[in-house]
């Protein structure tokens, strides 16, 4: 069992939705189990409850990766940090690393200017990693490599690729418009988790549609594609059919608490 874990990434969708309240789709968040590490990508409202529903909790999360700072991707950070200050026995036992694009430290400082010590963990329990260079970032001894590239949404927006030493790989797009950088990052990935916020006929700047996400997946020759970040109009649309205009490979439409193994 242990060796299986070391050669796979288990992806759990915590939130496949958006800023729009939904009982079915919590705001944006993805959980990855990589070896014995737990990585969370974005933490929109509802993420802490979804972690419990997924069989884990905030204290076992080792890494928070932020694609950008929009509230539907970050809003649960404040209650997440505050809850980590709750006393024993639930208390966090190991440090939390928070990773994000340019401006991450200023973003956190802004939150601290509002909430002060309520969200400040004790010394040594939080490490902030602000990406100012987009290069592979080997997190030594952690059993994976994280690589980030800028994508087309906000100035700080990044997509992440997580890869194990055995070559198992998952890419998380965050929010983006069509992006050659995302194509490059996703090259032959085991799974591309790609935003597809609106149907093809409702395209807006800074977001993808099913056909555009399919174009990225096809160009990158990914092994599997998962579409996520669905605004309500997506649930009245045949998103798979629109994606099939550009991509013929294995396709998953994200649902909250869905789990996918990437070998
Ligand atoms: Zn956004
Ligand atoms: Zn978003």
mmCIF file of C-alpha atoms and ligand atoms in Angstrom:
data_model
loop_
_atom_site.group_PDB
_atom_site.id
_atom_site.type_symbol
_atom_site.label_atom_id
_atom_site.label_comp_id
_atom_site.label_asym_id
_atom_site.label_seq_id
_atom_site.Cartn_x
_atom_site.Cartn_y
_atom_site.Cartn_z
ATOM 1 C CA UNK A 1 0.000 0.000 0.000
ATOM 2 C CA UNK A 2 2.793 2.405 0.898
ATOM 3 C CA UNK A 3 4.658 1.828 -2.359
ATOM 4 C CA UNK A 4 1.412 2.318 -4.294
ATOM 5 C CA UNK A 5 0.967 5.688 -2.625
ATOM 6 C CA UNK A 6 4.481 6.745 -3.512
ATOM 7 C CA UNK A 7 3.822 6.072 -7.180
ATOM 8 C CA UNK A 8 0.477 7.760 -7.454
ATOM 9 C CA UNK A 9 -1.316 11.000 -6.778
ATOM 10 C CA UNK A 10 -4.845 10.831 -5.381
ATOM 11 C CA UNK A 11 -6.899 13.823 -6.461
ATOM 12 C CA UNK A 12 -10.081 14.767 -4.605
ATOM 13 C CA UNK A 13 -12.293 17.593 -5.830
ATOM 14 C CA UNK A 14 -13.225 19.689 -2.798
ATOM 15 C CA UNK A 15 -14.988 22.383 -4.788
ATOM 16 C CA UNK A 16 -15.936 22.331 -8.462
ATOM 17 C CA UNK A 17 -17.892 25.582 -8.306
ATOM 18 C CA UNK A 18 -17.336 29.332 -8.266
ATOM 19 C CA UNK A 19 -18.252 32.428 -6.259
ATOM 20 C CA UNK A 20 -21.945 31.599 -6.826
ATOM 21 C CA UNK A 21 -23.437 29.802 -3.806
ATOM 22 C CA UNK A 22 -24.389 26.222 -4.629
ATOM 23 C CA UNK A 23 -25.353 23.213 -2.521
ATOM 24 C CA UNK A 24 -23.772 20.906 -5.095
ATOM 25 C CA UNK A 25 -20.602 22.790 -5.957
ATOM 26 C CA UNK A 26 -18.442 24.335 -3.267
ATOM 27 C CA UNK A 27 -16.026 27.131 -4.258
ATOM 28 C CA UNK A 28 -12.721 26.264 -5.887
ATOM 29 C CA UNK A 29 -10.481 23.748 -4.146
ATOM 30 C CA UNK A 30 -8.587 20.571 -5.014
ATOM 31 C CA UNK A 31 -6.905 18.132 -2.610
ATOM 32 C CA UNK A 32 -3.978 15.951 -3.659
ATOM 33 C CA UNK A 33 -2.464 13.139 -1.619
ATOM 34 C CA UNK A 34 1.156 12.749 -2.734
ATOM 35 C CA UNK A 35 2.866 10.052 -0.686
ATOM 36 C CA UNK A 36 2.126 10.995 2.917
ATOM 37 C CA UNK A 37 1.733 14.682 2.065
ATOM 38 C CA UNK A 38 -1.556 16.495 1.607
ATOM 39 C CA UNK A 39 -1.638 19.421 -0.806
ATOM 40 C CA UNK A 40 -4.591 21.765 -1.211
ATOM 41 C CA UNK A 41 -4.919 23.956 -4.309
ATOM 42 C CA UNK A 42 -7.021 27.063 -3.615
ATOM 43 C CA UNK A 43 -9.385 27.338 -0.674
ATOM 44 C CA UNK A 44 -12.648 28.950 -1.619
ATOM 45 C CA UNK A 45 -15.512 29.203 0.888
ATOM 46 C CA UNK A 46 -16.539 25.744 2.103
ATOM 47 C CA UNK A 47 -13.128 24.118 1.784
ATOM 48 C CA UNK A 48 -12.745 23.192 5.476
ATOM 49 C CA UNK A 49 -16.064 21.335 5.540
ATOM 50 C CA UNK A 50 -15.238 19.581 2.280
ATOM 51 C CA UNK A 51 -11.905 18.423 3.789
ATOM 52 C CA UNK A 52 -13.870 16.753 6.585
ATOM 53 C CA UNK A 53 -16.229 15.171 4.057
ATOM 54 C CA UNK A 54 -13.164 13.896 2.178
ATOM 55 C CA UNK A 55 -11.956 12.137 5.345
ATOM 56 C CA UNK A 56 -9.205 14.525 6.374
ATOM 57 C CA UNK A 57 -8.936 17.889 8.123
ATOM 58 C CA UNK A 58 -7.080 21.186 8.090
ATOM 59 C CA UNK A 59 -4.430 20.001 10.557
ATOM 60 C CA UNK A 60 -3.166 17.385 8.111
ATOM 61 C CA UNK A 61 -2.759 19.779 5.190
ATOM 62 C CA UNK A 62 0.962 20.352 4.521
ATOM 63 C CA UNK A 63 0.744 22.745 1.558
ATOM 64 C CA UNK A 64 -1.674 25.410 0.414
ATOM 65 C CA UNK A 65 -1.042 26.381 -3.220
ATOM 66 C CA UNK A 66 -2.817 29.510 -4.447
ATOM 67 C CA UNK A 67 -3.431 30.034 -8.165
ATOM 68 C CA UNK A 68 -4.426 33.677 -7.563
ATOM 69 C CA UNK A 69 -6.097 35.859 -4.959
ATOM 70 C CA UNK A 70 -9.742 36.098 -6.046
ATOM 71 C CA UNK A 71 -12.036 35.398 -3.081
ATOM 72 C CA UNK A 72 -13.596 32.268 -4.587
ATOM 73 C CA UNK A 73 -10.062 30.779 -4.463
ATOM 74 C CA UNK A 74 -8.722 32.221 -1.202
ATOM 75 C CA UNK A 75 -11.546 33.226 1.151
ATOM 76 C CA UNK A 76 -11.243 30.240 3.475
ATOM 77 C CA UNK A 77 -7.593 31.048 4.271
ATOM 78 C CA UNK A 78 -8.556 33.342 7.169
ATOM 79 C CA UNK A 79 -10.783 30.810 8.989
ATOM 80 C CA UNK A 80 -8.277 28.077 8.069
ATOM 81 C CA UNK A 81 -5.454 29.898 9.883
ATOM 82 C CA UNK A 82 -7.710 30.930 12.778
ATOM 83 C CA UNK A 83 -8.913 27.337 13.280
ATOM 84 C CA UNK A 84 -5.296 26.174 13.367
ATOM 85 C CA UNK A 85 -4.874 28.178 16.573
ATOM 86 C CA UNK A 86 -7.516 26.105 18.361
ATOM 87 C CA UNK A 87 -5.799 24.364 21.302
ATOM 88 C CA UNK A 88 -4.885 20.690 21.732
ATOM 89 C CA UNK A 89 -5.649 17.945 20.946
ATOM 90 C CA UNK A 90 -6.602 18.929 17.400
ATOM 91 C CA UNK A 91 -3.702 21.257 17.029
ATOM 92 C CA UNK A 92 -1.455 21.227 13.981
ATOM 93 C CA UNK A 93 1.646 19.075 14.493
ATOM 94 C CA UNK A 94 3.668 19.993 11.406
ATOM 95 C CA UNK A 95 4.355 23.210 9.509
ATOM 96 C CA UNK A 96 2.113 24.641 6.819
ATOM 97 C CA UNK A 97 3.697 25.889 3.583
ATOM 98 C CA UNK A 98 1.707 28.470 1.608
ATOM 99 C CA UNK A 99 2.746 28.889 -2.034
ATOM 100 C CA UNK A 100 1.536 31.581 -4.433
ATOM 101 C CA UNK A 101 2.486 33.942 -7.226
ATOM 102 C CA UNK A 102 3.951 37.447 -7.037
ATOM 103 C CA UNK A 103 2.329 39.438 -4.233
ATOM 104 C CA UNK A 104 1.598 36.491 -1.930
ATOM 105 C CA UNK A 105 3.473 38.011 1.011
ATOM 106 C CA UNK A 106 1.708 41.346 0.562
ATOM 107 C CA UNK A 107 -1.644 39.558 0.339
ATOM 108 C CA UNK A 108 -1.005 37.721 3.619
ATOM 109 C CA UNK A 109 0.273 40.914 5.251
ATOM 110 C CA UNK A 110 -2.959 42.622 4.220
ATOM 111 C CA UNK A 111 -5.014 39.900 5.902
ATOM 112 C CA UNK A 112 -2.847 40.221 9.008
ATOM 113 C CA UNK A 113 -3.411 43.971 9.055
ATOM 114 C CA UNK A 114 -7.110 43.195 9.493
ATOM 115 C CA UNK A 115 -7.003 40.077 11.680
ATOM 116 C CA UNK A 116 -3.641 40.441 13.446
ATOM 117 C CA UNK A 117 -2.645 37.669 15.843
ATOM 118 C CA UNK A 118 -5.948 35.857 15.275
ATOM 119 C CA UNK A 119 -4.468 34.360 12.110
ATOM 120 C CA UNK A 120 -0.784 34.248 13.049
ATOM 121 C CA UNK A 121 0.465 30.758 13.883
ATOM 122 C CA UNK A 122 3.355 30.256 16.253
ATOM 123 C CA UNK A 123 6.904 30.735 14.990
ATOM 124 C CA UNK A 124 8.098 28.093 12.574
ATOM 125 C CA UNK A 125 4.636 26.760 11.778
ATOM 126 C CA UNK A 126 4.098 28.698 8.537
ATOM 127 C CA UNK A 127 6.418 29.088 5.552
ATOM 128 C CA UNK A 128 5.440 31.536 2.801
ATOM 129 C CA UNK A 129 6.815 30.748 -0.662
ATOM 130 C CA UNK A 130 6.236 33.636 -3.069
ATOM 131 C CA UNK A 131 7.070 32.619 -6.621
ATOM 132 C CA UNK A 132 9.078 35.316 -8.320
ATOM 133 C CA UNK A 133 10.744 32.977 -10.753
ATOM 134 C CA UNK A 134 8.783 30.373 -12.636
ATOM 135 C CA UNK A 135 10.998 27.344 -12.458
ATOM 136 C CA UNK A 136 10.794 23.815 -11.127
ATOM 137 C CA UNK A 137 10.779 23.956 -7.397
ATOM 138 C CA UNK A 138 12.025 20.730 -5.903
ATOM 139 C CA UNK A 139 10.685 20.516 -2.409
ATOM 140 C CA UNK A 140 13.467 18.354 -1.069
ATOM 141 C CA UNK A 141 12.427 15.236 0.759
ATOM 142 C CA UNK A 142 8.744 15.828 0.125
ATOM 143 C CA UNK A 143 8.400 13.269 -2.642
ATOM 144 C CA UNK A 144 7.280 15.672 -5.352
ATOM 145 C CA UNK A 145 8.318 18.612 -7.496
ATOM 146 C CA UNK A 146 6.133 21.664 -7.975
ATOM 147 C CA UNK A 147 6.486 23.772 -11.118
ATOM 148 C CA UNK A 148 4.585 26.988 -11.752
ATOM 149 C CA UNK A 149 4.018 29.128 -14.831
ATOM 150 C CA UNK A 150 2.160 32.421 -15.196
ATOM 151 C CA UNK A 151 -1.261 32.138 -16.841
ATOM 152 C CA UNK A 152 -3.705 34.599 -18.366
ATOM 153 C CA UNK A 153 -6.080 35.809 -15.654
ATOM 154 C CA UNK A 154 -4.638 38.111 -12.953
ATOM 155 C CA UNK A 155 -1.071 39.479 -12.706
ATOM 156 C CA UNK A 156 -0.312 36.961 -9.939
ATOM 157 C CA UNK A 157 -2.026 34.013 -11.620
ATOM 158 C CA UNK A 158 -0.092 30.774 -11.875
ATOM 159 C CA UNK A 159 -0.782 27.189 -12.849
ATOM 160 C CA UNK A 160 0.977 24.353 -11.011
ATOM 161 C CA UNK A 161 2.383 20.997 -12.073
ATOM 162 C CA UNK A 162 3.011 18.410 -9.364
ATOM 163 C CA UNK A 163 5.237 15.503 -10.317
ATOM 164 C CA UNK A 164 6.517 12.514 -8.356
ATOM 165 C CA UNK A 165 9.967 10.959 -8.863
ATOM 166 C CA UNK A 166 8.231 8.074 -10.645
ATOM 167 C CA UNK A 167 6.838 10.477 -13.265
ATOM 168 C CA UNK A 168 3.274 10.693 -12.037
ATOM 169 C CA UNK A 169 2.009 14.195 -12.844
ATOM 170 C CA UNK A 170 -1.028 16.415 -12.283
ATOM 171 C CA UNK A 171 -1.478 19.987 -13.542
ATOM 172 C CA UNK A 172 -3.893 22.471 -11.964
ATOM 173 C CA UNK A 173 -4.701 25.419 -14.221
ATOM 174 C CA UNK A 174 -6.197 27.835 -11.719
ATOM 175 C CA UNK A 175 -8.191 30.490 -13.602
ATOM 176 C CA UNK A 176 -6.944 31.372 -17.054
ATOM 177 C CA UNK A 177 -7.764 32.297 -20.610
ATOM 178 C CA UNK A 178 -6.094 30.349 -23.424
ATOM 179 C CA UNK A 179 -2.431 30.046 -22.468
ATOM 180 C CA UNK A 180 0.535 28.650 -24.383
ATOM 181 C CA UNK A 181 2.334 28.546 -21.033
ATOM 182 C CA UNK A 182 -0.347 26.204 -19.711
ATOM 183 C CA UNK A 183 0.051 24.007 -22.798
ATOM 184 C CA UNK A 184 3.786 23.775 -22.123
ATOM 185 C CA UNK A 185 3.312 23.029 -18.436
ATOM 186 C CA UNK A 186 0.712 20.340 -19.190
ATOM 187 C CA UNK A 187 2.815 18.429 -21.725
ATOM 188 C CA UNK A 188 1.832 14.731 -21.437
ATOM 189 C CA UNK A 189 0.571 15.201 -17.892
ATOM 190 C CA UNK A 190 -1.209 12.251 -16.320
ATOM 191 C CA UNK A 191 -4.116 14.558 -15.491
ATOM 192 C CA UNK A 192 -4.871 18.170 -16.379
ATOM 193 C CA UNK A 193 -7.392 19.789 -14.029
ATOM 194 C CA UNK A 194 -8.526 22.718 -16.136
ATOM 195 C CA UNK A 195 -10.971 25.487 -15.484
ATOM 196 C CA UNK A 196 -13.893 25.671 -17.878
ATOM 197 C CA UNK A 197 -15.908 28.400 -16.271
ATOM 198 C CA UNK A 198 -18.552 29.069 -18.913
ATOM 199 C CA UNK A 199 -20.052 27.397 -21.999
ATOM 200 C CA UNK A 200 -18.473 28.066 -25.398
ATOM 201 C CA UNK A 201 -21.181 30.537 -26.429
ATOM 202 C CA UNK A 202 -20.711 32.606 -23.233
ATOM 203 C CA UNK A 203 -16.921 33.092 -23.470
ATOM 204 C CA UNK A 204 -15.582 35.887 -21.227
ATOM 205 C CA UNK A 205 -12.072 37.337 -21.082
ATOM 206 C CA UNK A 206 -9.800 35.622 -18.569
ATOM 207 C CA UNK A 207 -11.635 32.286 -18.529
ATOM 208 C CA UNK A 208 -11.756 29.142 -20.621
ATOM 209 C CA UNK A 209 -14.669 27.280 -22.175
ATOM 210 C CA UNK A 210 -14.940 23.520 -22.749
ATOM 211 C CA UNK A 211 -13.667 23.706 -26.340
ATOM 212 C CA UNK A 212 -10.729 25.933 -25.384
ATOM 213 C CA UNK A 213 -9.803 23.678 -22.453
ATOM 214 C CA UNK A 214 -10.023 20.788 -24.916
ATOM 215 C CA UNK A 215 -7.671 22.612 -27.303
ATOM 216 C CA UNK A 216 -5.132 22.995 -24.506
ATOM 217 C CA UNK A 217 -5.459 19.331 -23.510
ATOM 218 C CA UNK A 218 -5.102 18.163 -27.106
ATOM 219 C CA UNK A 219 -2.107 20.403 -27.807
ATOM 220 C CA UNK A 220 -0.401 19.194 -24.627
ATOM 221 C CA UNK A 221 -1.295 15.545 -25.313
ATOM 222 C CA UNK A 222 -2.436 15.020 -21.738
ATOM 223 C CA UNK A 223 -3.460 11.532 -20.677
ATOM 224 C CA UNK A 224 -6.688 12.712 -19.007
ATOM 225 C CA UNK A 225 -8.585 15.985 -18.743
ATOM 226 C CA UNK A 226 -10.825 17.109 -15.898
ATOM 227 C CA UNK A 227 -12.988 20.199 -16.392
ATOM 228 C CA UNK A 228 -13.935 22.206 -13.296
ATOM 229 C CA UNK A 229 -14.853 25.700 -11.983
ATOM 230 C CA UNK A 230 -18.395 25.538 -13.361
ATOM 231 C CA UNK A 231 -20.582 28.641 -13.242
ATOM 232 C CA UNK A 232 -24.332 27.808 -13.109
ATOM 233 C CA UNK A 233 -24.790 28.029 -16.890
ATOM 234 C CA UNK A 234 -22.445 25.040 -17.222
ATOM 235 C CA UNK A 235 -24.949 22.807 -15.464
ATOM 236 C CA UNK A 236 -27.501 23.557 -18.208
ATOM 237 C CA UNK A 237 -24.983 22.811 -20.960
ATOM 238 C CA UNK A 238 -23.513 19.632 -22.445
ATOM 239 C CA UNK A 239 -19.966 20.573 -21.437
ATOM 240 C CA UNK A 240 -18.554 17.229 -22.582
ATOM 241 C CA UNK A 241 -19.962 17.645 -26.085
ATOM 242 C CA UNK A 242 -18.474 21.144 -26.355
ATOM 243 C CA UNK A 243 -15.101 19.854 -25.152
ATOM 244 C CA UNK A 244 -15.243 17.025 -27.713
ATOM 245 C CA UNK A 245 -15.064 19.637 -30.474
ATOM 246 C CA UNK A 246 -11.348 19.846 -29.677
ATOM 247 C CA UNK A 247 -10.352 16.867 -27.521
ATOM 248 C CA UNK A 248 -11.045 13.139 -27.903
ATOM 249 C CA UNK A 249 -9.142 11.665 -24.929
ATOM 250 C CA UNK A 250 -10.421 10.584 -21.517
ATOM 251 C CA UNK A 251 -12.603 13.327 -20.039
ATOM 252 C CA UNK A 252 -13.935 13.905 -16.520
ATOM 253 C CA UNK A 253 -16.463 16.567 -15.497
ATOM 254 C CA UNK A 254 -15.648 17.488 -11.898
ATOM 255 C CA UNK A 255 -18.141 16.865 -9.115
ATOM 256 C CA UNK A 256 -17.488 17.725 -5.485
ATOM 257 C CA UNK A 257 -15.827 14.907 -3.501
ATOM 258 C CA UNK A 258 -15.002 12.943 -6.657
ATOM 259 C CA UNK A 259 -11.670 11.092 -6.334
ATOM 260 C CA UNK A 260 -9.319 10.271 -9.212
ATOM 261 C CA UNK A 261 -6.156 8.158 -8.927
ATOM 262 C CA UNK A 262 -3.281 9.222 -11.171
ATOM 263 C CA UNK A 263 -0.680 6.470 -11.522
HETATM 264 ZN ZN1 LIG B 1 -10.294 34.308 -10.731
HETATM 265 ZN ZN1 LIG B 2 -12.252 31.637 -10.188
#
